[in-house]
């Protein structure tokens, strides 16, 4: 569900990857007032002493400059630790297999980041998830993305109706190959980039410590 613009403001959660880059581009082309927002959730360095988040933010800056939109960087490390990581550890200790992506979407992206977007005067929060939403009579429905190999609706099943009603998923009707082609056509610097999610690093590091 992509509402008509009429100069509505939308904050796009940008990871530095191709999906969020194309999401921002498409929304701008549709006439929205677009603001990029990069969130840092984890303090970590790689084997060379470089923080991956720093590199990802540099990619966000390049794309925002390319499509001429303003951007912000926000630090949600504490919120991520308190509401995602701590719960993740406790679940592991109990022999469960928690999914940090589901928690992050519910507690960080579509709660803390949504609140930040609204504080900036945004009408909507958009992400590069492969899913869709539909405004029914009494509620907003979460629908699968049209690319069966990339559908991410499962990771968003726990977000609130409040968040889902404010959410835009610009690439939910596209195939991944189409998203990359759009990025190439517009010369976006992230067109060939592949993202390693924080949650993947989190799981690997945590399991190694058990």
Short mmCIF file of C-alpha atoms in Angstrom, two decimals:
data_model
loop_
_atom_site.label_atom_id
_atom_site.label_comp_id
_atom_site.label_asym_id
_atom_site.label_seq_id
_atom_site.Cartn_x
_atom_site.Cartn_y
_atom_site.Cartn_z
CA UNK A 1 0.00 0.00 0.00
CA UNK A 2 1.70 3.19 -1.22
CA UNK A 3 -0.58 6.20 -0.60
CA UNK A 4 -0.63 9.10 -3.02
CA UNK A 5 2.01 11.61 -2.03
CA UNK A 6 0.52 15.12 -2.04
CA UNK A 7 3.89 16.07 -0.49
CA UNK A 8 3.69 13.77 2.49
CA UNK A 9 6.94 13.27 4.39
CA UNK A 10 8.42 9.81 4.75
CA UNK A 11 11.50 8.71 6.68
CA UNK A 12 13.25 5.77 5.04
CA UNK A 13 15.23 3.42 7.25
CA UNK A 14 18.45 3.03 5.27
CA UNK A 15 20.97 0.25 5.92
CA UNK A 16 23.45 1.10 3.19
CA UNK A 17 22.11 -1.72 1.00
CA UNK A 18 20.40 -1.76 -2.36
CA UNK A 19 16.87 -2.46 -1.07
CA UNK A 20 16.59 0.61 1.15
CA UNK A 21 18.44 2.71 -1.43
CA UNK A 22 15.90 1.88 -4.13
CA UNK A 23 13.05 2.36 -1.65
CA UNK A 24 14.20 5.94 -1.03
CA UNK A 25 14.64 6.55 -4.76
CA UNK A 26 11.16 5.25 -5.66
CA UNK A 27 9.46 7.32 -2.98
CA UNK A 28 11.21 10.47 -4.14
CA UNK A 29 10.14 9.74 -7.72
CA UNK A 30 6.55 9.38 -6.46
CA UNK A 31 6.67 12.90 -5.04
CA UNK A 32 7.26 12.29 -1.35
CA UNK A 33 9.43 14.51 0.80
CA UNK A 34 12.02 11.84 1.66
CA UNK A 35 14.44 11.76 4.60
CA UNK A 36 17.02 9.00 5.00
CA UNK A 37 17.67 7.57 8.46
CA UNK A 38 20.56 5.25 9.32
CA UNK A 39 20.39 3.51 12.67
CA UNK A 40 23.39 2.11 14.50
CA UNK A 41 22.38 -0.78 16.73
CA UNK A 42 25.66 -2.47 17.56
CA UNK A 43 29.17 -1.43 18.60
CA UNK A 44 31.52 -3.83 16.86
CA UNK A 45 34.69 -3.86 14.78
CA UNK A 46 35.90 -6.37 12.21
CA UNK A 47 39.28 -8.08 12.09
CA UNK A 48 40.81 -4.87 10.71
CA UNK A 49 39.45 -2.75 13.54
CA UNK A 50 36.84 -1.11 11.30
CA UNK A 51 33.22 -0.80 12.41
CA UNK A 52 30.93 -2.21 9.66
CA UNK A 53 28.32 0.38 10.61
CA UNK A 54 30.75 3.12 9.61
CA UNK A 55 31.11 1.67 6.11
CA UNK A 56 27.36 1.19 5.80
CA UNK A 57 26.70 4.79 6.84
CA UNK A 58 29.19 6.00 4.22
CA UNK A 59 27.14 4.12 1.61
CA UNK A 60 23.96 5.74 2.94
CA UNK A 61 25.54 9.17 2.63
CA UNK A 62 26.61 8.46 -0.96
CA UNK A 63 23.14 7.34 -2.00
CA UNK A 64 21.39 10.23 -0.25
CA UNK A 65 23.75 12.64 -1.99
CA UNK A 66 23.07 10.92 -5.32
CA UNK A 67 19.30 11.28 -5.03
CA UNK A 68 19.47 14.62 -3.21
CA UNK A 69 17.71 13.85 0.07
CA UNK A 70 18.69 14.82 3.63
CA UNK A 71 19.75 12.12 6.08
CA UNK A 72 20.25 11.46 9.76
CA UNK A 73 22.26 8.93 11.73
CA UNK A 74 20.71 7.74 15.00
CA UNK A 75 22.27 5.61 17.72
CA UNK A 76 19.99 2.92 19.13
CA UNK A 77 22.73 0.77 20.68
CA UNK A 78 21.25 0.99 24.19
CA UNK A 79 17.72 0.29 22.99
CA UNK A 80 18.95 -2.67 20.97
CA UNK A 81 20.86 -4.07 23.93
CA UNK A 82 17.94 -3.64 26.34
CA UNK A 83 15.11 -4.80 24.09
CA UNK A 84 16.70 -7.25 21.65
CA UNK A 85 20.09 -8.59 22.70
CA UNK A 86 19.29 -9.17 26.39
CA UNK A 87 16.10 -11.03 25.47
CA UNK A 88 18.03 -13.02 22.85
CA UNK A 89 20.56 -14.17 25.46
CA UNK A 90 17.88 -15.15 27.97
CA UNK A 91 16.03 -17.19 25.37
CA UNK A 92 19.24 -19.02 24.42
CA UNK A 93 19.91 -19.83 28.07
CA UNK A 94 16.47 -21.44 28.24
CA UNK A 95 17.23 -23.62 25.23
CA UNK A 96 15.04 -21.65 22.81
CA UNK A 97 15.97 -20.40 19.35
CA UNK A 98 14.90 -16.73 19.27
CA UNK A 99 14.90 -14.65 16.10
CA UNK A 100 16.58 -11.27 16.71
CA UNK A 101 15.24 -9.85 13.43
CA UNK A 102 11.64 -10.19 14.61
CA UNK A 103 12.50 -8.47 17.90
CA UNK A 104 14.47 -5.73 16.16
CA UNK A 105 11.62 -4.95 13.80
CA UNK A 106 9.07 -4.82 16.61
CA UNK A 107 11.13 -3.03 19.27
CA UNK A 108 13.58 -0.90 17.29
CA UNK A 109 12.65 -0.20 13.67
CA UNK A 110 8.89 0.04 14.07
CA UNK A 111 8.84 1.48 17.56
CA UNK A 112 11.93 3.53 18.45
CA UNK A 113 12.76 4.56 14.88
CA UNK A 114 9.10 5.19 14.08
CA UNK A 115 8.86 7.50 17.09
CA UNK A 116 11.98 9.33 15.90
CA UNK A 117 10.49 9.69 12.43
CA UNK A 118 7.27 11.13 13.84
CA UNK A 119 9.29 13.58 15.94
CA UNK A 120 10.84 14.81 12.69
CA UNK A 121 7.36 15.48 11.32
CA UNK A 122 7.13 12.41 9.09
CA UNK A 123 3.80 10.94 8.05
CA UNK A 124 5.24 7.51 7.28
CA UNK A 125 8.20 5.23 7.93
CA UNK A 126 9.44 3.20 4.96
CA UNK A 127 11.82 0.26 4.86
CA UNK A 128 13.29 -1.97 2.17
CA UNK A 129 11.43 -5.08 3.29
CA UNK A 130 9.96 -7.42 0.70
CA UNK A 131 6.38 -7.31 1.96
CA UNK A 132 3.23 -5.25 1.48
CA UNK A 133 0.43 -3.80 3.57
CA UNK A 134 -3.21 -3.15 2.82
CA UNK A 135 -5.65 -0.87 4.62
CA UNK A 136 -8.78 -2.92 5.29
CA UNK A 137 -11.99 -1.64 6.89
CA UNK A 138 -10.89 -1.91 10.51
CA UNK A 139 -7.18 -2.67 10.40
CA UNK A 140 -4.07 -2.77 8.23
CA UNK A 141 -3.14 -6.17 6.84
CA UNK A 142 0.43 -7.40 6.38
CA UNK A 143 0.86 -9.19 3.05
CA UNK A 144 3.66 -11.22 1.53
CA UNK A 145 6.09 -9.63 -0.90
CA UNK A 146 5.61 -10.62 -4.54
CA UNK A 147 9.10 -12.14 -4.79
CA UNK A 148 8.57 -15.59 -3.21
CA UNK A 149 12.29 -16.05 -2.71
CA UNK A 150 12.66 -12.79 -0.78
CA UNK A 151 9.37 -12.45 1.12
CA UNK A 152 10.06 -10.97 4.58
CA UNK A 153 6.54 -10.69 5.98
CA UNK A 154 7.37 -13.31 8.63
CA UNK A 155 9.95 -10.98 10.16
CA UNK A 156 7.31 -8.26 10.56
CA UNK A 157 4.40 -10.30 11.91
CA UNK A 158 4.90 -8.93 15.45
CA UNK A 159 4.83 -5.19 14.71
CA UNK A 160 1.88 -3.20 16.03
CA UNK A 161 -1.13 -2.00 14.06
CA UNK A 162 0.00 1.54 14.83
CA UNK A 163 3.31 0.86 13.11
CA UNK A 164 1.86 -1.10 10.21
CA UNK A 165 -0.59 1.71 9.46
CA UNK A 166 2.33 4.16 9.20
CA UNK A 167 4.56 1.82 7.19
CA UNK A 168 5.44 1.96 3.51
CA UNK A 169 7.14 -0.91 1.68
CA UNK A 170 8.11 0.52 -1.73
CA UNK A 171 9.73 -2.64 -3.12
CA UNK A 172 7.11 -5.12 -1.92
CA UNK A 173 5.72 -5.42 -5.44
CA UNK A 174 9.12 -6.00 -7.03
CA UNK A 175 11.48 -8.89 -7.63
CA UNK A 176 15.00 -8.60 -6.22
CA UNK A 177 16.37 -8.63 -9.77
CA UNK A 178 14.15 -5.65 -10.61
CA UNK A 179 15.40 -3.76 -7.56
CA UNK A 180 19.03 -4.22 -8.60
CA UNK A 181 18.20 -3.22 -12.16
CA UNK A 182 16.56 0.02 -10.95
CA UNK A 183 19.67 0.75 -8.87
CA UNK A 184 21.94 0.11 -11.86
CA UNK A 185 19.78 2.24 -14.15
CA UNK A 186 20.08 5.19 -11.77
CA UNK A 187 23.76 4.60 -11.05
CA UNK A 188 23.29 4.03 -7.33
CA UNK A 189 26.54 3.13 -5.59
CA UNK A 190 24.85 0.26 -3.72
CA UNK A 191 23.54 -1.51 -6.82
CA UNK A 192 25.76 -4.58 -6.38
CA UNK A 193 26.21 -4.48 -2.61
CA UNK A 194 25.27 -7.40 -0.41
CA UNK A 195 24.48 -6.69 3.24
CA UNK A 196 25.55 -8.81 6.19
CA UNK A 197 22.86 -8.16 8.79
CA UNK A 198 23.77 -7.23 12.35
CA UNK A 199 21.59 -10.09 13.54
CA UNK A 200 23.72 -12.61 11.65
CA UNK A 201 26.89 -11.32 13.30
CA UNK A 202 25.08 -11.27 16.63
CA UNK A 203 24.02 -14.90 16.38
CA UNK A 204 27.48 -16.09 15.29
CA UNK A 205 29.31 -14.24 18.05
CA UNK A 206 26.84 -15.24 20.74
CA UNK A 207 26.78 -18.91 19.81
CA UNK A 208 30.58 -18.98 19.78
CA UNK A 209 30.57 -17.79 23.39
CA UNK A 210 28.23 -20.55 24.62
#
